[in-house]
mmCIF file of C-alpha atoms in Angstrom:
data_model
loop_
_atom_site.group_PDB
_atom_site.id
_atom_site.type_symbol
_atom_site.label_atom_id
_atom_site.label_comp_id
_atom_site.label_asym_id
_atom_site.label_seq_id
_atom_site.Cartn_x
_atom_site.Cartn_y
_atom_site.Cartn_z
ATOM 1 C CA MET A 83 -9.527 20.454 -45.485
ATOM 2 C CA ALA A 84 -7.127 22.395 -43.293
ATOM 3 C CA GLU A 85 -3.716 23.275 -44.684
ATOM 4 C CA PRO A 86 -0.565 21.864 -43.107
ATOM 5 C CA SER A 87 1.036 23.917 -40.366
ATOM 6 C CA TRP A 88 4.166 24.807 -42.350
ATOM 7 C CA GLN A 89 2.104 26.062 -45.330
ATOM 8 C CA GLU A 90 -0.040 28.204 -43.062
ATOM 9 C CA LEU A 91 3.080 29.603 -41.395
ATOM 10 C CA LEU A 92 4.651 30.393 -44.792
ATOM 11 C CA ARG A 93 1.459 32.116 -45.947
ATOM 12 C CA LEU A 94 1.350 34.250 -42.796
ATOM 13 C CA ARG A 95 5.004 35.220 -43.212
ATOM 14 C CA LEU A 96 4.423 36.252 -46.857
ATOM 15 C CA ALA A 97 1.348 38.258 -45.876
ATOM 16 C CA GLU A 98 3.339 40.050 -43.176
ATOM 17 C CA ARG A 99 6.131 40.805 -45.685
ATOM 18 C CA ASN A 100 3.676 42.190 -48.254
ATOM 19 C CA ALA A 101 1.954 44.318 -45.649
ATOM 20 C CA ARG A 102 5.291 45.645 -44.429
ATOM 21 C CA GLU A 103 6.598 46.419 -47.912
ATOM 22 C CA SER A 104 3.335 47.977 -49.138
ATOM 23 C CA SER A 105 2.791 50.146 -46.061
ATOM 24 C CA PHE A 106 4.463 53.169 -47.770
ATOM 25 C CA ALA A 107 3.037 52.496 -51.251
ATOM 26 C CA PRO A 108 0.476 55.398 -51.155
ATOM 27 C CA ILE A 109 3.170 57.903 -50.133
ATOM 28 C CA ILE A 110 5.526 56.641 -52.829
ATOM 29 C CA GLU A 111 2.729 56.917 -55.395
ATOM 30 C CA GLN A 112 1.992 60.511 -54.353
ATOM 31 C CA TYR A 113 5.678 61.424 -54.633
ATOM 32 C CA ARG A 114 5.802 59.808 -58.070
ATOM 33 C CA ARG A 115 2.823 61.823 -59.267
ATOM 34 C CA LEU A 116 4.299 64.978 -57.780
ATOM 35 C CA ALA A 117 7.599 64.366 -59.546
ATOM 36 C CA GLN A 118 5.810 63.713 -62.824
ATOM 37 C CA GLN A 119 3.749 66.879 -62.415
ATOM 38 C CA THR A 120 6.900 68.816 -61.568
ATOM 39 C CA LYS A 121 8.603 67.473 -64.671
ATOM 40 C CA LEU A 122 5.681 68.505 -66.842
ATOM 41 C CA LEU A 123 5.602 71.983 -65.317
ATOM 42 C CA LYS A 124 9.338 72.357 -65.814
ATOM 43 C CA GLU A 125 9.043 71.336 -69.457
ATOM 44 C CA ARG A 126 6.118 73.749 -69.992
ATOM 45 C CA ASN A 127 7.994 76.585 -68.280
ATOM 46 C CA ALA A 128 11.031 75.827 -70.363
ATOM 47 C CA SER A 129 8.966 75.938 -73.575
ATOM 48 C CA LEU A 130 7.279 79.154 -72.465
ATOM 49 C CA LEU A 131 10.601 80.750 -71.630
ATOM 50 C CA LYS A 132 11.926 79.661 -74.977
ATOM 51 C CA ALA A 133 8.903 81.175 -76.715
ATOM 52 C CA VAL A 134 9.304 84.462 -74.751
ATOM 53 C CA GLY A 135 12.952 84.530 -75.721
ATOM 54 C CA SER A 136 12.056 84.141 -79.377
ATOM 55 C CA VAL A 137 9.482 86.936 -79.080
ATOM 56 C CA ARG A 138 12.056 89.234 -77.534
ATOM 57 C CA ALA A 139 14.465 88.393 -80.320
ATOM 58 C CA ASN A 140 11.772 89.322 -82.919
ATOM 59 C CA PRO A 141 9.856 92.349 -81.577
ATOM 60 C CA SER A 142 7.821 92.728 -84.769
ATOM 61 C CA SER A 143 5.866 89.531 -84.015
ATOM 62 C CA SER A 144 2.701 89.879 -81.946
ATOM 63 C CA THR A 145 2.281 88.001 -78.684
ATOM 64 C CA VAL A 146 -1.468 88.300 -78.740
ATOM 65 C CA TYR A 147 -3.390 85.532 -80.394
ATOM 66 C CA VAL A 148 -5.907 86.798 -82.934
ATOM 67 C CA PRO A 149 -8.478 84.282 -84.096
ATOM 68 C CA GLY A 150 -8.492 83.631 -87.807
ATOM 69 C CA THR A 151 -4.903 84.684 -88.332
ATOM 70 C CA GLY A 152 -2.684 82.098 -89.921
ATOM 71 C CA GLY A 153 0.520 83.266 -88.276
ATOM 72 C CA ASP A 154 2.298 81.077 -85.775
ATOM 73 C CA ASN A 155 2.440 82.388 -82.232
ATOM 74 C CA PRO A 156 5.385 80.839 -80.394
ATOM 75 C CA VAL A 157 3.828 81.287 -76.937
ATOM 76 C CA GLN A 158 0.629 79.748 -78.078
ATOM 77 C CA ALA A 159 2.470 76.883 -79.727
ATOM 78 C CA ALA A 160 4.499 76.279 -76.583
ATOM 79 C CA TYR A 161 1.393 76.454 -74.431
ATOM 80 C CA MET A 162 -0.455 74.074 -76.737
ATOM 81 C CA ALA A 163 2.477 71.675 -76.693
ATOM 82 C CA SER A 164 2.512 71.802 -72.926
ATOM 83 C CA LEU A 165 -1.209 71.146 -72.777
ATOM 84 C CA GLU A 166 -0.943 68.271 -75.260
ATOM 85 C CA SER A 167 1.880 66.805 -73.237
ATOM 86 C CA GLN A 168 -0.209 67.158 -70.078
ATOM 87 C CA ILE A 169 -3.225 65.620 -71.831
ATOM 88 C CA SER A 170 -1.059 62.731 -73.011
ATOM 89 C CA SER A 171 0.263 62.128 -69.491
ATOM 90 C CA LEU A 172 -3.263 62.341 -68.140
ATOM 91 C CA ARG A 173 -4.427 59.859 -70.746
ATOM 92 C CA ASP A 174 -1.589 57.543 -69.791
ATOM 93 C CA GLU A 175 -2.477 57.980 -66.152
ATOM 94 C CA LEU A 176 -6.157 57.363 -66.926
ATOM 95 C CA ALA A 177 -5.235 54.214 -68.829
ATOM 96 C CA THR A 178 -3.123 53.143 -65.900
ATOM 97 C CA VAL A 179 -6.058 53.890 -63.620
ATOM 98 C CA TYR A 180 -8.406 51.884 -65.840
ATOM 99 C CA LYS A 181 -5.917 49.059 -65.934
ATOM 100 C CA THR A 182 -5.513 49.174 -62.177
ATOM 101 C CA GLN A 183 -9.305 49.346 -61.810
ATOM 102 C CA GLY A 184 -9.674 46.255 -64.012
ATOM 103 C CA GLN A 185 -7.035 44.468 -61.985
ATOM 104 C CA ASN A 186 -8.775 45.532 -58.807
ATOM 105 C CA ALA A 187 -12.095 44.329 -60.182
ATOM 106 C CA GLN A 188 -10.505 41.017 -61.101
ATOM 107 C CA ARG A 189 -8.932 40.799 -57.679
ATOM 108 C CA LEU A 190 -12.283 41.703 -56.121
ATOM 109 C CA LEU A 191 -13.989 38.886 -58.030
ATOM 110 C CA SER A 192 -11.243 36.513 -57.015
ATOM 111 C CA MET A 193 -11.500 37.660 -53.405
ATOM 112 C CA ASN A 194 -15.294 37.305 -53.516
ATOM 113 C CA GLU A 195 -14.897 33.771 -54.849
ATOM 114 C CA THR A 196 -12.312 33.050 -52.162
ATOM 115 C CA LEU A 197 -14.629 34.587 -49.570
ATOM 116 C CA ARG A 198 -17.497 32.423 -50.775
ATOM 117 C CA GLU A 199 -15.291 29.327 -50.567
ATOM 118 C CA LYS A 200 -14.118 30.359 -47.102
ATOM 119 C CA GLU A 201 -17.697 30.936 -46.000
ATOM 120 C CA GLU A 202 -18.686 27.519 -47.346
ATOM 121 C CA ALA A 203 -15.713 25.939 -45.607
ATOM 122 C CA SER A 204 -16.604 27.843 -42.453
ATOM 123 C CA ARG A 205 -20.188 26.597 -42.694
ATOM 124 C CA VAL A 206 -18.964 23.024 -43.147
ATOM 125 C CA ASP A 207 -16.533 23.453 -40.249
ATOM 126 C CA THR A 208 -19.320 24.890 -38.104
ATOM 127 C CA GLU A 209 -21.567 21.942 -38.935
ATOM 128 C CA ASN A 210 -18.744 19.508 -38.235
ATOM 129 C CA LEU A 211 -18.015 21.316 -34.979
ATOM 130 C CA ARG A 212 -21.670 21.054 -33.963
ATOM 131 C CA LYS A 213 -21.735 17.342 -34.772
ATOM 132 C CA THR A 214 -18.441 16.879 -32.946
ATOM 133 C CA LYS A 215 -19.824 18.674 -29.874
ATOM 134 C CA GLU A 216 -22.898 16.447 -29.935
ATOM 135 C CA GLU A 217 -20.700 13.356 -30.251
ATOM 136 C CA VAL A 218 -18.499 14.602 -27.398
ATOM 137 C CA ALA A 219 -21.588 15.181 -25.225
ATOM 138 C CA THR A 220 -22.872 11.687 -26.073
ATOM 139 C CA LEU A 221 -19.482 10.132 -25.352
ATOM 140 C CA ARG A 222 -19.271 11.996 -22.045
ATOM 141 C CA LYS A 223 -22.670 10.622 -21.055
ATOM 142 C CA LYS A 224 -21.519 7.131 -22.022
ATOM 143 C CA VAL A 225 -18.321 7.622 -20.019
ATOM 144 C CA GLU A 226 -20.333 8.735 -16.986
ATOM 145 C CA GLN A 227 -22.642 5.734 -17.340
ATOM 146 C CA HIS A 228 -19.618 3.466 -17.746
ATOM 147 C CA ASN A 229 -18.004 4.953 -14.647
ATOM 148 C CA GLU A 230 -21.215 4.438 -12.664
ATOM 149 C CA LEU A 231 -21.449 0.866 -13.937
ATOM 150 C CA MET A 232 -17.813 0.209 -13.038
ATOM 151 C CA ALA A 233 -18.348 1.708 -9.581
ATOM 152 C CA GLU A 234 -21.379 -0.552 -9.082
ATOM 153 C CA LYS A 235 -19.370 -3.558 -10.260
ATOM 154 C CA ASP A 236 -16.546 -2.598 -7.903
ATOM 155 C CA ARG A 237 -18.986 -2.441 -4.997
ATOM 156 C CA THR A 238 -20.482 -5.794 -5.994
ATOM 157 C CA ALA A 239 -17.008 -7.282 -6.357
ATOM 158 C CA GLN A 240 -16.058 -5.958 -2.913
ATOM 159 C CA ILE A 241 -19.205 -7.492 -1.402
ATOM 160 C CA LEU A 242 -18.490 -10.810 -3.128
ATOM 161 C CA HIS A 243 -14.871 -10.643 -1.970
ATOM 162 C CA ASP A 244 -16.015 -10.085 1.617
ATOM 163 C CA GLU A 245 -18.481 -12.979 1.338
ATOM 164 C CA ILE A 246 -15.758 -15.204 -0.133
ATOM 165 C CA ASN A 247 -13.443 -14.312 2.754
ATOM 166 C CA THR A 248 -16.224 -15.091 5.241
ATOM 167 C CA LEU A 249 -17.000 -18.402 3.529
ATOM 168 C CA GLN A 250 -13.290 -19.260 3.462
ATOM 169 C CA LEU A 251 -13.069 -18.603 7.195
ATOM 170 C CA GLU A 252 -16.161 -20.752 7.804
ATOM 171 C CA LEU A 253 -14.734 -23.441 5.523
ATOM 172 C CA GLY A 254 -11.456 -23.355 7.441
ATOM 173 C CA GLN A 255 -13.339 -23.710 10.735
ATOM 174 C CA ILE A 256 -15.426 -26.568 9.310
ATOM 175 C CA GLU A 257 -12.281 -28.305 8.032
ATOM 176 C CA GLU A 258 -10.642 -27.908 11.436
ATOM 177 C CA ARG A 259 -13.796 -29.272 13.076
ATOM 178 C CA ASN A 260 -13.878 -32.194 10.629
ATOM 179 C CA ALA A 261 -10.214 -32.875 11.276
ATOM 180 C CA THR A 262 -10.846 -32.813 15.032
ATOM 181 C CA LEU A 263 -13.896 -35.079 14.665
ATOM 182 C CA THR A 264 -11.913 -37.439 12.447
ATOM 183 C CA LYS A 265 -9.163 -37.662 15.047
ATOM 184 C CA ASP A 266 -11.723 -38.177 17.841
ATOM 185 C CA ASN A 267 -13.525 -40.820 15.774
ATOM 186 C CA ALA A 268 -10.256 -42.584 15.097
ATOM 187 C CA LYS A 269 -9.398 -42.504 18.814
ATOM 188 C CA LEU A 270 -12.856 -43.768 19.795
ATOM 189 C CA LEU A 271 -12.698 -46.497 17.159
ATOM 190 C CA GLN A 272 -9.263 -47.539 18.367
ATOM 191 C CA ARG A 273 -10.459 -47.565 21.982
ATOM 192 C CA TRP A 274 -13.528 -49.613 20.991
ATOM 193 C CA LEU A 275 -11.354 -52.059 19.065
ATOM 194 C CA ASP A 276 -8.930 -52.271 22.012
ATOM 195 C CA ALA A 277 -11.824 -52.895 24.405
ATOM 196 C CA LYS A 278 -13.314 -55.593 22.167
ATOM 197 C CA GLN A 279 -9.892 -57.155 21.750
ATOM 198 C CA ALA A 280 -9.471 -57.203 25.541
ATOM 199 C CA GLU A 281 -12.917 -58.796 25.933
ATOM 200 C CA ALA A 282 -12.068 -61.369 23.279
ATOM 201 C CA ASN A 283 -8.783 -62.126 25.020
ATOM 202 C CA LYS A 284 -10.603 -62.596 28.333
ATOM 203 C CA MET A 285 -13.169 -64.871 26.718
ATOM 204 C CA ASN A 286 -10.406 -66.897 25.079
ATOM 205 C CA GLU A 287 -8.610 -67.229 28.415
ATOM 206 C CA ALA A 288 -11.883 -68.345 30.053
ATOM 207 C CA ASN A 289 -12.479 -70.884 27.276
ATOM 208 C CA ASP A 290 -8.946 -72.198 27.593
ATOM 209 C CA PHE A 291 -9.405 -72.526 31.369
ATOM 210 C CA TYR A 292 -12.723 -74.308 30.856
ATOM 211 C CA GLU A 293 -11.268 -76.697 28.324
ATOM 212 C CA ASP A 294 -8.414 -77.456 30.703
ATOM 213 C CA MET A 295 -10.768 -78.133 33.581
ATOM 214 C CA ARG A 296 -12.998 -80.228 31.353
ATOM 215 C CA SER A 297 -10.105 -82.332 30.199
ATOM 216 C CA LYS A 298 -9.068 -82.899 33.800
ATOM 217 C CA HIS A 299 -12.640 -83.780 34.693
ATOM 218 C CA GLN A 300 -12.805 -86.246 31.844
ATOM 219 C CA ASN A 301 -9.612 -87.841 33.027
ATOM 220 C CA VAL A 302 -11.027 -88.195 36.530
ATOM 221 C CA LEU A 303 -14.247 -89.683 35.189
ATOM 222 C CA SER A 304 -12.348 -92.145 33.032
ATOM 223 C CA TRP A 305 -10.282 -93.236 36.011
ATOM 224 C CA ARG A 306 -13.338 -93.690 38.192
ATOM 225 C CA ASP A 307 -15.196 -95.540 35.456
ATOM 226 C CA GLY A 308 -12.380 -98.052 35.173
ATOM 227 C CA SER A 309 -12.328 -98.753 38.950
ATOM 228 C CA GLN A 310 -16.013 -99.151 39.807
ATOM 229 C CA GLY A 311 -17.329 -101.227 36.877
ATOM 230 C CA ASP A 312 -20.989 -102.019 36.702
ATOM 231 C CA ALA A 313 -21.884 -100.228 39.917
ATOM 232 C CA SER A 314 -20.738 -96.992 38.420
ATOM 233 C CA SER A 315 -22.982 -97.502 35.424
ATOM 234 C CA VAL A 316 -26.018 -97.638 37.717
ATOM 235 C CA ASN A 317 -24.886 -94.564 39.577
ATOM 236 C CA ASN A 318 -24.336 -92.814 36.286
ATOM 237 C CA LYS A 319 -27.933 -93.469 35.279
ATOM 238 C CA ASP A 320 -29.173 -92.029 38.559
ATOM 239 C CA THR A 321 -26.923 -89.032 38.145
ATOM 240 C CA GLU A 322 -28.201 -88.424 34.610
ATOM 241 C CA SER A 323 -31.798 -88.511 35.796
ATOM 242 C CA VAL A 324 -30.978 -85.972 38.529
ATOM 243 C CA SER A 325 -29.194 -83.676 36.051
ATOM 244 C CA VAL A 326 -32.111 -83.754 33.621
ATOM 245 C CA SER A 327 -34.514 -82.821 36.431
ATOM 246 C CA GLN A 328 -32.343 -79.765 37.198
ATOM 247 C CA GLY A 329 -32.489 -78.418 33.576
ATOM 248 C CA GLY A 330 -29.109 -79.662 32.290
ATOM 249 C CA SER A 331 -28.329 -82.444 29.777
ATOM 250 C CA VAL A 332 -25.621 -85.018 30.551
ATOM 251 C CA SER A 333 -23.888 -87.289 28.059
ATOM 252 C CA GLY A 334 -23.474 -91.016 28.435
ATOM 253 C CA ASN A 335 -20.010 -90.751 29.974
ATOM 254 C CA GLY A 336 -21.004 -88.039 32.489
ATOM 255 C CA SER A 337 -19.849 -84.877 30.615
ATOM 256 C CA ALA A 338 -21.951 -81.687 30.792
ATOM 257 C CA ASN A 339 -23.623 -80.166 27.705
ATOM 258 C CA GLU A 340 -22.078 -76.859 26.490
ATOM 259 C CA GLU A 341 -25.501 -75.174 26.340
ATOM 260 C CA GLY A 342 -26.303 -75.725 30.063
ATOM 261 C CA THR A 343 -25.444 -73.258 32.743
ATOM 262 C CA THR A 344 -24.346 -75.991 35.256
ATOM 263 C CA ALA A 345 -23.423 -79.674 34.927
ATOM 264 C CA SER A 346 -23.247 -82.376 37.585
ATOM 265 C CA THR A 347 -20.521 -85.000 37.652
ATOM 266 C CA LYS A 348 -20.860 -88.600 38.604
ATOM 267 C CA ASP A 349 -20.164 -87.844 42.249
ATOM 268 C CA GLY A 350 -22.718 -84.996 42.355
ATOM 269 C CA THR A 351 -20.305 -82.046 42.078
ATOM 270 C CA LEU A 352 -21.120 -79.100 39.757
ATOM 271 C CA SER A 353 -18.706 -78.129 36.990
ATOM 272 C CA PRO A 354 -18.587 -74.567 35.459
ATOM 273 C CA ALA A 355 -20.490 -74.226 32.195
ATOM 274 C CA LYS A 356 -18.665 -73.296 28.992
ATOM 275 C CA ALA A 357 -19.260 -69.664 28.065
ATOM 276 C CA VAL A 358 -20.400 -68.996 24.535
ATOM 277 C CA VAL A 359 -18.398 -66.216 22.830
ATOM 278 C CA ASP A 360 -20.578 -64.223 20.443
ATOM 279 C CA LEU A 361 -18.770 -61.126 19.240
ATOM 280 C CA THR A 362 -20.805 -58.748 17.135
ATOM 281 C CA PRO A 363 -19.629 -55.463 15.573
ATOM 282 C CA ASN A 364 -21.375 -53.640 18.418
ATOM 283 C CA GLY A 365 -19.674 -55.799 21.185
#
């Protein structure tokens, strides 16, 4: 798991500080060793000078070391002390070196363990990166397919929109045509009704005129019947026989039948037949 940004920044700053402060560590260490060596040499020189001074103060003592002699040689003692001091410092330095080597070995183990963990994390990150790249490639393919599908749907929608516009225009034209036809039909129906009404009015006027003439004719016949008496009855019979021979039917008082085309009166004159009004829906 990746560290937070502020922790990583703090770690980098500390690493930069350590690198900056430890850049002169080898030089400082060399100067420290040189100072220690100089101190040891000064102490040995001081002891040697002290031993030489004691020899000069006692000329009878020998400055040459003879093996097996039990006498103390000041120069030799000073030299031995210097060497022991040097050996002690070297032992201390060796111990310090061993200690530093152990610390370095421990640090090396720790760094190896850290390196192994980093390598494992790097391997996991690499595997995750590979899987992520594969997922990204798959998602890109899906996005491309989706874009193609959306483009196809847009084209289809545009075609359908154009067809809808065309059908709406055709529907508008059809509605206008239907409205025009409805108006024309209404006008024609009104004209037909007006024409039939005019025909009916004419037929009614003709019927009224016929009824008027018939009533007048009946009045005339009644008047003539009252004046002639029996002679008129004989003439009426002759007139009826003549009317029947002509295809019409006459009543007993000389009136014409409504179904005949012509009717003869008692004096032989023809009266107009009554027209039959038969109005059908078709006129």
